[in-house]
XYZ file of C-alpha atoms in Angstrom:
344
model
C -0.909 -14.610 18.591
C 1.866 -15.518 16.758
C 2.918 -13.988 13.614
C 5.639 -14.701 10.759
C 7.165 -12.649 7.911
C 8.727 -14.126 4.810
C 11.167 -11.495 3.394
C 11.848 -10.240 6.542
C 15.163 -8.362 5.536
C 13.410 -6.301 3.027
C 12.413 -2.363 4.024
C 8.748 -3.842 4.268
C 9.793 -6.915 6.528
C 11.631 -4.206 8.453
C 8.863 -1.998 8.697
C 6.487 -5.017 9.816
C 9.086 -5.607 12.612
C 8.551 -2.369 13.818
C 5.203 -2.006 14.307
C 4.269 -5.294 14.868
C 6.427 -4.601 17.986
C 4.062 -2.367 19.571
C 1.039 -4.315 18.797
C -0.366 -5.572 21.927
C -1.655 -9.411 20.408
C 1.633 -9.869 19.044
C 3.524 -12.588 21.462
C 6.038 -13.979 19.034
C 7.206 -13.219 15.339
C 9.163 -15.067 13.401
C 11.857 -13.932 10.749
C 11.815 -16.110 7.452
C 14.414 -16.311 4.567
C 15.123 -17.864 1.523
C 19.140 -17.584 1.162
C 20.011 -16.367 4.762
C 19.128 -19.286 7.352
C 20.766 -18.951 10.481
C 21.872 -15.290 10.260
C 21.036 -13.101 13.076
C 18.282 -10.733 12.385
C 20.588 -8.142 13.955
C 23.571 -9.085 12.254
C 21.594 -7.434 9.180
C 20.165 -4.873 10.610
C 22.654 -3.597 13.968
C 20.097 -0.991 15.306
C 18.369 -4.283 16.341
C 20.845 -5.407 18.196
C 19.468 -7.110 21.622
C 15.792 -6.728 20.559
C 15.901 -8.949 17.461
C 18.991 -11.014 17.391
C 17.231 -14.062 16.665
C 18.459 -15.962 13.666
C 16.582 -16.118 10.511
C 14.506 -19.317 10.128
C 14.050 -21.368 6.846
C 10.535 -21.471 5.313
C 8.843 -24.488 5.394
C 5.327 -25.699 5.500
C 5.340 -27.259 9.420
C 6.744 -23.863 10.566
C 4.070 -21.764 8.826
C 1.173 -23.850 10.217
C 2.168 -23.409 13.393
C 1.401 -19.378 12.811
C -1.663 -17.248 12.962
C -0.688 -14.644 10.530
C 1.876 -14.936 7.628
C 2.993 -11.813 6.056
C 4.979 -11.973 2.710
C 7.207 -9.004 2.256
C 9.041 -11.111 -1.054
C 9.860 -9.180 -4.524
C 7.283 -10.018 -7.125
C 7.180 -13.011 -8.911
C 7.770 -15.212 -5.780
C 4.668 -14.930 -2.722
C 2.303 -16.307 -5.751
C 4.280 -19.315 -6.248
C 5.433 -20.115 -2.927
C 1.904 -19.703 -1.487
C -0.053 -22.546 -2.714
C 3.290 -24.675 -1.248
C 3.028 -23.479 2.605
C -0.645 -23.036 2.439
C -2.801 -23.880 4.997
C -6.270 -23.712 6.450
C -6.032 -22.554 9.428
C -3.058 -19.482 9.231
C -3.900 -15.957 7.401
C -2.402 -15.048 4.450
C -0.991 -10.889 3.853
C 0.727 -10.406 0.937
C 2.430 -7.426 0.485
C 3.899 -8.055 -3.464
C 1.635 -7.707 -6.328
C 1.581 -11.158 -7.304
C -2.371 -11.611 -6.036
C -3.931 -7.960 -7.019
C -4.662 -8.599 -10.628
C -7.669 -10.983 -10.838
C -6.668 -11.101 -14.910
C -3.790 -13.209 -14.760
C -2.750 -12.356 -18.054
C -2.973 -8.746 -17.295
C -0.260 -9.652 -14.268
C 1.818 -11.470 -16.802
C 1.970 -9.063 -19.216
C 2.508 -5.635 -16.824
C 4.648 -7.524 -14.219
C 6.835 -9.640 -16.520
C 6.655 -12.746 -13.898
C 4.502 -16.184 -14.116
C 1.441 -15.252 -12.602
C 0.100 -16.998 -9.119
C -2.117 -19.884 -9.805
C -5.826 -18.675 -10.744
C -7.707 -20.458 -8.124
C -5.304 -18.473 -5.479
C -5.912 -15.089 -7.182
C -9.521 -15.866 -7.335
C -9.816 -16.453 -3.453
C -7.386 -13.475 -2.337
C -9.248 -10.495 -1.404
C -8.002 -7.016 -2.509
C -7.371 -5.229 0.983
C -7.796 -1.871 0.395
C -9.058 -0.707 3.985
C -12.385 1.450 4.325
C -13.521 0.138 0.964
C -13.528 -3.842 1.073
C -14.056 -4.389 4.761
C -17.029 -6.662 4.555
C -14.883 -9.186 2.471
C -11.440 -8.225 4.234
C -13.202 -9.710 7.448
C -13.722 -12.964 6.071
C -10.380 -13.203 4.037
C -7.444 -15.764 4.714
C -5.596 -14.494 1.774
C -5.285 -10.453 1.487
C -3.580 -8.799 -1.408
C -2.210 -6.002 0.177
C -2.759 -2.701 -2.186
C 0.437 -0.888 -3.496
C 1.679 2.278 -2.083
C 0.921 4.501 -5.064
C -2.386 3.010 -5.756
C -3.133 3.156 -2.179
C -2.931 6.932 -2.091
C -4.658 7.674 -5.451
C -7.829 5.569 -4.873
C -8.445 6.975 -1.119
C -7.934 10.206 -2.711
C -10.222 9.794 -5.746
C -12.478 6.995 -4.960
C -15.437 8.725 -3.176
C -15.565 11.471 -5.602
C -16.216 8.621 -8.573
C -18.170 6.545 -6.440
C -20.776 9.533 -5.589
C -20.442 10.639 -9.224
C -19.431 14.548 -8.401
C -16.724 13.945 -11.172
C -16.181 12.395 -14.193
C -14.575 8.896 -14.863
C -12.716 9.615 -18.266
C -9.507 11.671 -18.606
C -8.091 11.323 -15.208
C -4.693 12.214 -14.698
C -2.730 11.340 -11.817
C 1.167 12.547 -11.202
C 2.788 10.584 -8.381
C 6.012 10.882 -6.513
C 7.966 8.661 -4.234
C 10.679 7.998 -1.727
C 13.532 5.526 -2.853
C 12.872 3.366 -0.257
C 9.566 2.646 -2.295
C 12.169 0.560 -4.736
C 12.977 -2.093 -2.149
C 16.721 -2.681 -0.742
C 18.185 -4.202 -3.474
C 20.899 -1.383 -4.844
C 20.839 -0.832 -8.806
C 21.467 1.908 -10.818
C 18.200 3.786 -10.635
C 18.532 3.814 -6.779
C 22.530 4.941 -6.412
C 22.984 7.661 -4.578
C 24.856 9.329 -8.063
C 21.758 8.967 -9.392
C 19.036 9.738 -7.131
C 20.595 12.685 -5.166
C 19.917 16.206 -6.615
C 17.786 14.661 -8.869
C 14.186 13.960 -9.755
C 13.540 10.975 -12.537
C 10.793 9.979 -14.352
C 10.313 6.345 -14.684
C 8.119 3.599 -16.317
C 5.969 6.099 -18.085
C 2.796 4.697 -19.002
C 4.231 1.447 -18.206
C 4.063 1.154 -14.548
C 2.520 -2.030 -13.205
C -0.221 -0.221 -11.042
C -1.660 1.488 -13.614
C -4.688 -2.010 -14.082
C -4.522 -2.291 -10.050
C -5.645 1.416 -10.047
C -8.213 1.016 -12.909
C -9.315 -2.733 -11.707
C -10.361 -1.283 -8.285
C -11.890 1.823 -9.666
C -13.984 -0.591 -11.512
C -14.594 -2.855 -8.215
C -15.328 0.019 -6.105
C -17.375 2.401 -8.598
C -18.673 -0.419 -11.103
C -16.923 2.147 -13.792
C -13.785 1.940 -15.364
C -12.298 4.466 -18.155
C -8.551 4.225 -18.952
C -6.136 6.355 -16.560
C -2.718 8.731 -17.485
C -0.088 7.623 -14.204
C 3.149 9.138 -14.360
C 5.795 7.866 -11.586
C 8.612 10.114 -10.312
C 11.466 9.029 -7.679
C 12.495 12.133 -5.729
C 15.697 12.284 -3.466
C 14.003 10.868 -0.104
C 14.237 7.717 1.716
C 10.283 7.696 2.852
C 6.971 9.224 1.163
C 4.275 9.342 -1.854
C 2.599 12.487 -2.904
C -0.189 11.778 -5.760
C -1.562 14.967 -7.599
C -4.245 13.364 -9.492
C -6.518 16.264 -12.074
C -10.158 15.271 -12.284
C -12.859 17.136 -14.242
C -15.928 18.453 -12.033
C -19.663 17.263 -13.084
C -21.681 20.626 -13.835
C -22.901 22.651 -10.674
C -20.587 20.593 -8.351
C -19.654 22.827 -5.619
C -16.402 22.523 -3.498
C -18.640 22.218 -0.019
C -20.083 19.337 -2.019
C -16.497 17.611 -2.585
C -15.670 17.763 0.968
C -18.403 16.355 1.976
C -18.369 13.094 0.277
C -14.913 12.691 1.864
C -17.017 13.294 5.216
C -19.353 11.118 4.451
C -17.068 8.417 3.767
C -14.434 8.348 5.773
C -16.284 9.721 9.087
C -15.243 7.183 11.141
C -12.022 5.986 9.555
C -9.211 6.743 12.060
C -6.252 6.880 9.431
C -7.682 9.359 6.844
C -7.463 12.846 7.510
C -9.102 15.725 5.442
C -6.973 18.805 5.369
C -9.385 21.518 4.172
C -8.175 24.411 2.589
C -4.622 24.780 2.525
C -2.271 25.330 0.152
C 0.718 23.024 1.379
C 0.765 19.298 1.907
C 3.467 17.783 2.900
C 4.878 14.195 3.040
C 6.607 14.892 6.601
C 3.306 15.157 7.811
C 2.708 11.929 7.942
C 6.082 10.017 8.166
C 6.200 6.754 9.992
C 2.469 6.574 10.498
C -0.723 5.128 8.727
C -2.194 8.206 7.915
C -3.595 9.218 4.842
C -3.649 12.964 4.464
C -6.105 14.441 1.426
C -6.928 18.174 0.402
C -8.564 18.975 -2.771
C -8.379 22.586 -4.727
C -11.291 23.380 -7.323
C -9.930 25.550 -9.917
C -13.476 27.935 -11.056
C -11.067 28.716 -14.052
C -11.336 25.417 -15.690
C -13.244 23.682 -13.472
C -10.568 21.118 -12.752
C -10.352 19.669 -9.768
C -6.550 19.060 -8.036
C -6.842 15.899 -5.457
C -3.552 15.450 -3.252
C -2.728 12.915 -0.985
C 0.319 11.973 0.966
C 1.144 8.710 2.870
C 4.051 7.010 4.107
C 5.010 4.702 1.436
C 6.220 1.645 3.849
C 3.609 2.115 6.447
C 0.011 3.029 4.802
C 1.371 2.009 1.628
C 2.921 -1.586 2.626
C 3.228 -2.668 6.743
C 1.295 -0.414 8.041
C -2.434 -1.464 5.841
C -0.873 -5.071 5.843
C -1.370 -4.931 9.967
C -4.522 -2.824 9.383
C -5.884 -5.961 7.226
C -4.664 -8.395 10.291
C -6.586 -6.338 12.903
C -9.750 -6.448 10.578
C -9.354 -10.071 10.060
C -8.720 -11.060 13.596
C -10.716 -8.991 15.497
C -8.454 -6.497 16.949
C -9.140 -2.602 17.362
C -8.148 -1.117 13.966
C -5.461 1.294 15.601
C -3.286 -1.697 17.519
C -0.301 -1.264 16.572
C -0.380 1.582 14.822
C -0.784 4.776 16.961
C 2.411 6.196 16.002
C 3.027 10.457 16.183
C 4.123 11.428 12.999
C 7.720 11.715 12.611
C 7.830 15.210 11.213
C 11.534 16.019 10.901
């Protein structure tokens, strides 16, 4: 299989290279750029010297047509305009940006502040939340890879919402991410002196993942209520932890709640349910495609605390993109994704 990566020099692209390098079915990886054609990939990332010394290539429709799968790790606002220019019926397109996630393109323009992709392309795309949309994913040619925050949030609360064990209204989600989630373009917010020894809340009630989470809840449960979703930047490189607070329906026990996860994720190799713990850390999933989930029911308030941890660059981006590729191409779901967590 021949695959291509557009936006290869970003952190998502770099992680795709790392993971695809160990994929048993990937014969060739082509790396594309819109601005650095001819520059060696290892010149951008010296740790890949002798491994990926190949020059970055220009993006052309002819080159893309020779590939089985193309991953787009571009900033939001680019892939939605680029895919129509390079589209062909034989290549699978997996977009890691937010351009194809929101079905309402006015919502996209309001929340992202960018020009939306053509409605036809958005309609054709399939939301690639693995484990929840698999039937559609397997038949898809265009995948809208979920965002990192939505992946952790949705995987951890959807089983409870779908089975009617918790209320849909008044859902509060507190989410924290490492700095790599902001990409590799320097900014004041990600400057060392701004991030080290500090935790920063940002985009209060304005984060673009809010409508994505609400849309997915409606898609998979048939119900939707506005959520409260807060995001924080913490002084670490990798990782996301989401803490969600939900009101449990009357009479529901913690045993029933855990059984819901077991029913939904019994055959999912990447979801690990961790029962009865007082500690859950991003370290335990670092560098992997795992999502670890635990819950705690407060008998005093009948309120449930749901905690999930993922690696934002793997399960939250490149890893789930490869998982989607495996489903579409008929490979083992774990192909290229069997890494042991880098705890330290």
